[in-house]
Short mmCIF file of C-alpha atoms in Angstrom, two decimals:
data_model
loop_
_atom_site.label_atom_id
_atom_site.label_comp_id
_atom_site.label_asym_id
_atom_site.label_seq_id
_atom_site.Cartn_x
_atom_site.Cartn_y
_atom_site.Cartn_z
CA UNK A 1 128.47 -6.21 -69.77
CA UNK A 2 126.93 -6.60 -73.54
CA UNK A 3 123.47 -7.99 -73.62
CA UNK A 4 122.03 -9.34 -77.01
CA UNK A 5 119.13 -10.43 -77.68
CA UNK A 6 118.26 -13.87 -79.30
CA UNK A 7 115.59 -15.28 -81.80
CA UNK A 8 113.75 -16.94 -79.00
CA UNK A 9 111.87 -13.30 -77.19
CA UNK A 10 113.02 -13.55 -73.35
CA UNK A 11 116.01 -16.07 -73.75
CA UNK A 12 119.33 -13.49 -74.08
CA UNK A 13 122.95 -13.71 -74.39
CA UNK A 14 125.16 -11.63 -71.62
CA UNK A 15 129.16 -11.16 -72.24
CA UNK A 16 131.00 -10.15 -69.21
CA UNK A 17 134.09 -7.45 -69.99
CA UNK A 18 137.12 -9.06 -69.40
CA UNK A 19 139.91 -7.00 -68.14
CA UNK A 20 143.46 -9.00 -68.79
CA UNK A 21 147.45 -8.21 -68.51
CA UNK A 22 150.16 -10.41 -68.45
CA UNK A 23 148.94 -12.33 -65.10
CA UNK A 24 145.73 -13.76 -66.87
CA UNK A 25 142.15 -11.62 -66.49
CA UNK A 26 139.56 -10.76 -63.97
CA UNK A 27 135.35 -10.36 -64.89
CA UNK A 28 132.90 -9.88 -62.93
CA UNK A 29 130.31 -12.82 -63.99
CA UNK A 30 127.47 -12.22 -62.33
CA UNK A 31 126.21 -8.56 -61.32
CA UNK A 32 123.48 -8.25 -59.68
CA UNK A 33 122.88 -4.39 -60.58
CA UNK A 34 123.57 -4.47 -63.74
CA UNK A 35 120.75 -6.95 -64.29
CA UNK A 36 118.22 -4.83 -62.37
CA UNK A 37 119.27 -1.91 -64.78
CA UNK A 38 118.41 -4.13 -67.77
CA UNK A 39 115.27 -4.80 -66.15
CA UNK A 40 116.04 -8.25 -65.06
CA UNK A 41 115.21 -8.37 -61.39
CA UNK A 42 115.72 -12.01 -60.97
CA UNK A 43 117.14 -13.56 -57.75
CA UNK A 44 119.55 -16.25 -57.97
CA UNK A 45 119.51 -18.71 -55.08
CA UNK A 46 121.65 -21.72 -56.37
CA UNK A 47 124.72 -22.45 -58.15
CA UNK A 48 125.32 -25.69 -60.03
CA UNK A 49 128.61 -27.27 -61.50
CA UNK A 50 128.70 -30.27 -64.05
CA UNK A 51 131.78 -31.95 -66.07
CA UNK A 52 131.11 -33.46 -68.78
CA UNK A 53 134.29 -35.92 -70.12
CA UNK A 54 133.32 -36.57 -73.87
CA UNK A 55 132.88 -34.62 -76.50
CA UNK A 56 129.00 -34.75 -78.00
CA UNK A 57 127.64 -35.57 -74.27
CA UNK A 58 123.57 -34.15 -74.45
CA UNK A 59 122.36 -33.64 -71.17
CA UNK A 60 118.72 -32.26 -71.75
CA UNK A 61 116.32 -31.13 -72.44
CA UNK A 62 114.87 -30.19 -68.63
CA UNK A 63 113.19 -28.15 -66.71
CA UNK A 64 111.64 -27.77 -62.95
CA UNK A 65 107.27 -27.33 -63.41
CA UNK A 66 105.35 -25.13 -60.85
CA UNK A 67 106.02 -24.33 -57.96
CA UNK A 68 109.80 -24.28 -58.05
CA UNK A 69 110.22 -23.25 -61.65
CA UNK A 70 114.28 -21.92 -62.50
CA UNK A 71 115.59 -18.97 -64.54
CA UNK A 72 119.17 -20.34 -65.68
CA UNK A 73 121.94 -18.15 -66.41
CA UNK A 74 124.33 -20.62 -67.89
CA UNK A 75 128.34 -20.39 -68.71
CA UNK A 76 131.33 -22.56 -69.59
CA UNK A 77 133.91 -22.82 -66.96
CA UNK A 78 136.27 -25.06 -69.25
CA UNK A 79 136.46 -26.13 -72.78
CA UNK A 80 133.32 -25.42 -74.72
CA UNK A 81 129.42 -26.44 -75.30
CA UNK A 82 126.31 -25.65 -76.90
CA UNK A 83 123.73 -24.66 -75.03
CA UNK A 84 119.82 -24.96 -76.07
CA UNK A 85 116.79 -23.28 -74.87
CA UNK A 86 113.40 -24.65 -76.49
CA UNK A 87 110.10 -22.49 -75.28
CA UNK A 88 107.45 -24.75 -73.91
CA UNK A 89 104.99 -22.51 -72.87
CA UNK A 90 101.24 -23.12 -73.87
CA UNK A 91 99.91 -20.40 -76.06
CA UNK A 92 103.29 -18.97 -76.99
CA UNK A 93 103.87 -17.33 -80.09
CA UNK A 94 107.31 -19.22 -80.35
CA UNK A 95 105.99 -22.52 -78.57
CA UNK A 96 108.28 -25.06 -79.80
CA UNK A 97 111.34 -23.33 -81.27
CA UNK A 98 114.70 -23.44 -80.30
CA UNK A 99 117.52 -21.14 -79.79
CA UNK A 100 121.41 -21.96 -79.43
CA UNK A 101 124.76 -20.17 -78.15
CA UNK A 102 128.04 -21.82 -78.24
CA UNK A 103 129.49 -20.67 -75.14
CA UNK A 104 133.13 -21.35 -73.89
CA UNK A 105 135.73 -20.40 -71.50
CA UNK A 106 137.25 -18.42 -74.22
CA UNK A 107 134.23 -16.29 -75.40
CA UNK A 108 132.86 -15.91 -71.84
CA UNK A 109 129.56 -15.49 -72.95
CA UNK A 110 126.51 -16.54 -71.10
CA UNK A 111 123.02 -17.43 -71.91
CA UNK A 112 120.00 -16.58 -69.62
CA UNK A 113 117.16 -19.08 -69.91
CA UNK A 114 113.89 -17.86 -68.29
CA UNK A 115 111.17 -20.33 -66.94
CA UNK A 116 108.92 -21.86 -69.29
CA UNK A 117 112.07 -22.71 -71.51
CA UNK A 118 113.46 -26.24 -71.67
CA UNK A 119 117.11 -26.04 -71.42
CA UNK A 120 119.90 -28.90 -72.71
CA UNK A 121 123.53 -28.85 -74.05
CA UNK A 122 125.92 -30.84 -76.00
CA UNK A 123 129.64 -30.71 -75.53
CA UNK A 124 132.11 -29.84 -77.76
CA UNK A 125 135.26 -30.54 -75.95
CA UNK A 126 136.70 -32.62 -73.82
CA UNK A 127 136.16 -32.15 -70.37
CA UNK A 128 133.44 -28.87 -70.41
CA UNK A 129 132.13 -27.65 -67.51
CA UNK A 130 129.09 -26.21 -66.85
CA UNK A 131 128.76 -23.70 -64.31
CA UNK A 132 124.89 -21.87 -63.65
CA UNK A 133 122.67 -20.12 -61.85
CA UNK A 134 119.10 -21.02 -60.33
CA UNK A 135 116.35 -19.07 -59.38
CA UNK A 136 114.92 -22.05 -56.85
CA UNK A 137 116.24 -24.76 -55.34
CA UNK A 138 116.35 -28.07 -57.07
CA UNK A 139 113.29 -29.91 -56.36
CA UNK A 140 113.36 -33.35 -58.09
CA UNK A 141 109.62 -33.92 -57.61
CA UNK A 142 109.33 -31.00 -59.90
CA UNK A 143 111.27 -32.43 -62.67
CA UNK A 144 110.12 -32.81 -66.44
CA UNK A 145 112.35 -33.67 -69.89
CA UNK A 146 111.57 -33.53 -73.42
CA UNK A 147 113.81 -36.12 -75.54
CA UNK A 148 116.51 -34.56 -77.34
CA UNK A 149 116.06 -35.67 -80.30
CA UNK A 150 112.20 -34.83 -80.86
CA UNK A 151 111.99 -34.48 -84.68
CA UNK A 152 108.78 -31.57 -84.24
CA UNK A 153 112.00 -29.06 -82.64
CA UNK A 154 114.22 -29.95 -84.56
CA UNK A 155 117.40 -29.01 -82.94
CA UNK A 156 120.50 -28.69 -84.76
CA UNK A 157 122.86 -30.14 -82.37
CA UNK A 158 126.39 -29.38 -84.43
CA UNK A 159 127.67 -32.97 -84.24
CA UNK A 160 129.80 -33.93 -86.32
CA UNK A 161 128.37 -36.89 -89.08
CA UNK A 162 128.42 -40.01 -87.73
CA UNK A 163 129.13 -38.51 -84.04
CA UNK A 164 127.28 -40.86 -81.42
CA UNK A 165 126.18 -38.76 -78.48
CA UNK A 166 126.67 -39.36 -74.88
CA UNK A 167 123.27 -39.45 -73.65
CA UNK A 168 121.73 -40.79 -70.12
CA UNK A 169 119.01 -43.83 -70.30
CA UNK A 170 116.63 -40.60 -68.82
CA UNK A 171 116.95 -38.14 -71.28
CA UNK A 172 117.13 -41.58 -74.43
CA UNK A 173 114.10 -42.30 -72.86
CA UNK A 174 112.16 -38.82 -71.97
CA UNK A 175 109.15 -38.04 -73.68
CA UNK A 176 108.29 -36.05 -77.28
CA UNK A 177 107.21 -32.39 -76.97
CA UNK A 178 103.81 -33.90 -78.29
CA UNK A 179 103.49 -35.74 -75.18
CA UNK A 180 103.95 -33.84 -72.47
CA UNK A 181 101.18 -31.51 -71.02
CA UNK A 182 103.41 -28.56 -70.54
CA UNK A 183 102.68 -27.04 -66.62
CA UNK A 184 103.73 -23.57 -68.48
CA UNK A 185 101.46 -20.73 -70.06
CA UNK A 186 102.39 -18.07 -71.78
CA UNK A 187 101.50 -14.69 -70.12
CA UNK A 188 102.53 -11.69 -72.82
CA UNK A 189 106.46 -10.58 -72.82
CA UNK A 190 108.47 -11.02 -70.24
CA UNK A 191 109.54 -7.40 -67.90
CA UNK A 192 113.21 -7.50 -69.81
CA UNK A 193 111.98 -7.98 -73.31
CA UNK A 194 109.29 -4.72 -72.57
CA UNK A 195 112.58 -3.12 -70.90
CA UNK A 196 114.91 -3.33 -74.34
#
């Protein structure tokens, strides 16, 4: 498995090896090991699956506040999207940027998204599914969104001009960045970034 890092410290990008022949290919997606050795000794508890029909659908940007914050390790089971990982913890030296991955069935890349990191994509296919990993259990008291579109991030979402995005009346309606009072603090690097 390749791991890169990404602008955003903490937020990285894994690619599975893929080993094919004329019957299709076989990768092991998710090794637990492997992340220990990279010092990533998170524990995945739940798995979630989403479809998303149209192309530009923005599902984002969310998170889960204390005490059942998630690490994410997001892929594409079908098609292709971009995924998004904005750092929203309090004191951070990169409090407020963004970082972005286009991951797809055919790249197999993934992106891990630690805690304290808001996390949204967009679609760029029909039909894309998304397919990740939790490090709690979804706990909808614990829920919190930052709009999409918040003009102090900035995101670059890749739509095409004059695209319309598929967007739910929850996330039109979330908050700005500006609003929120974030339930995460920065506490120095996290144990992977010290590791690499």
């Amino acid at each position: 498995m390749q791991i890169e890092s990404t602008a955003l410290p903490g937020v990285l990008i894994f690619t599975p090896r893929r080993y094919g022949d004329h019957r299709g290919f076989f990768a092991e997606s998710y090794n637990r090991l492997r992340m220990a050795e990279a010092g990533i000794g998170i524990e995945f508890v739940q798995d979630n699956h989403s479809l998303s029909e149209a192309v530009g659908t923005i599902r984002g940007l969310h998170f889960q506040a204390p005490p059942h914050t998630q690490d994410k390790l997001v892929r594409c089971g079908r098609g292709a999207f971009l995924d998004v990982a904005v750092d929203i913890r309090r004191g951070s030296p990169s409090y407020g940027r963004w970082v972005a991955a286009e991951l797809s069935f055919e790249n197999a890349r993934q992106m891990l998204i630690p805690s304290g990191f808001a996390h949204g994509f967009v679609t760029l296919t029909p039909q894309a599914e998304i397919v990740y990993k939790c490090s709690d259990y979804y706990a909808p008291e614990t829920e919190g969104a930052i709009r999409w579109n918040d003009p102090r991030i900035g995101i670059d979402w890749g739509l095409p001009e004059g695209t319309t995005p598929v967007v739910s009346d929850r996330d039109a309606g979330a908050p700005w960045l500006s609003e929120i009072d974030s339930p995460f603090t920065y506490e120095g690097p996290l144990p992977w970034e010290v590791a690499r």
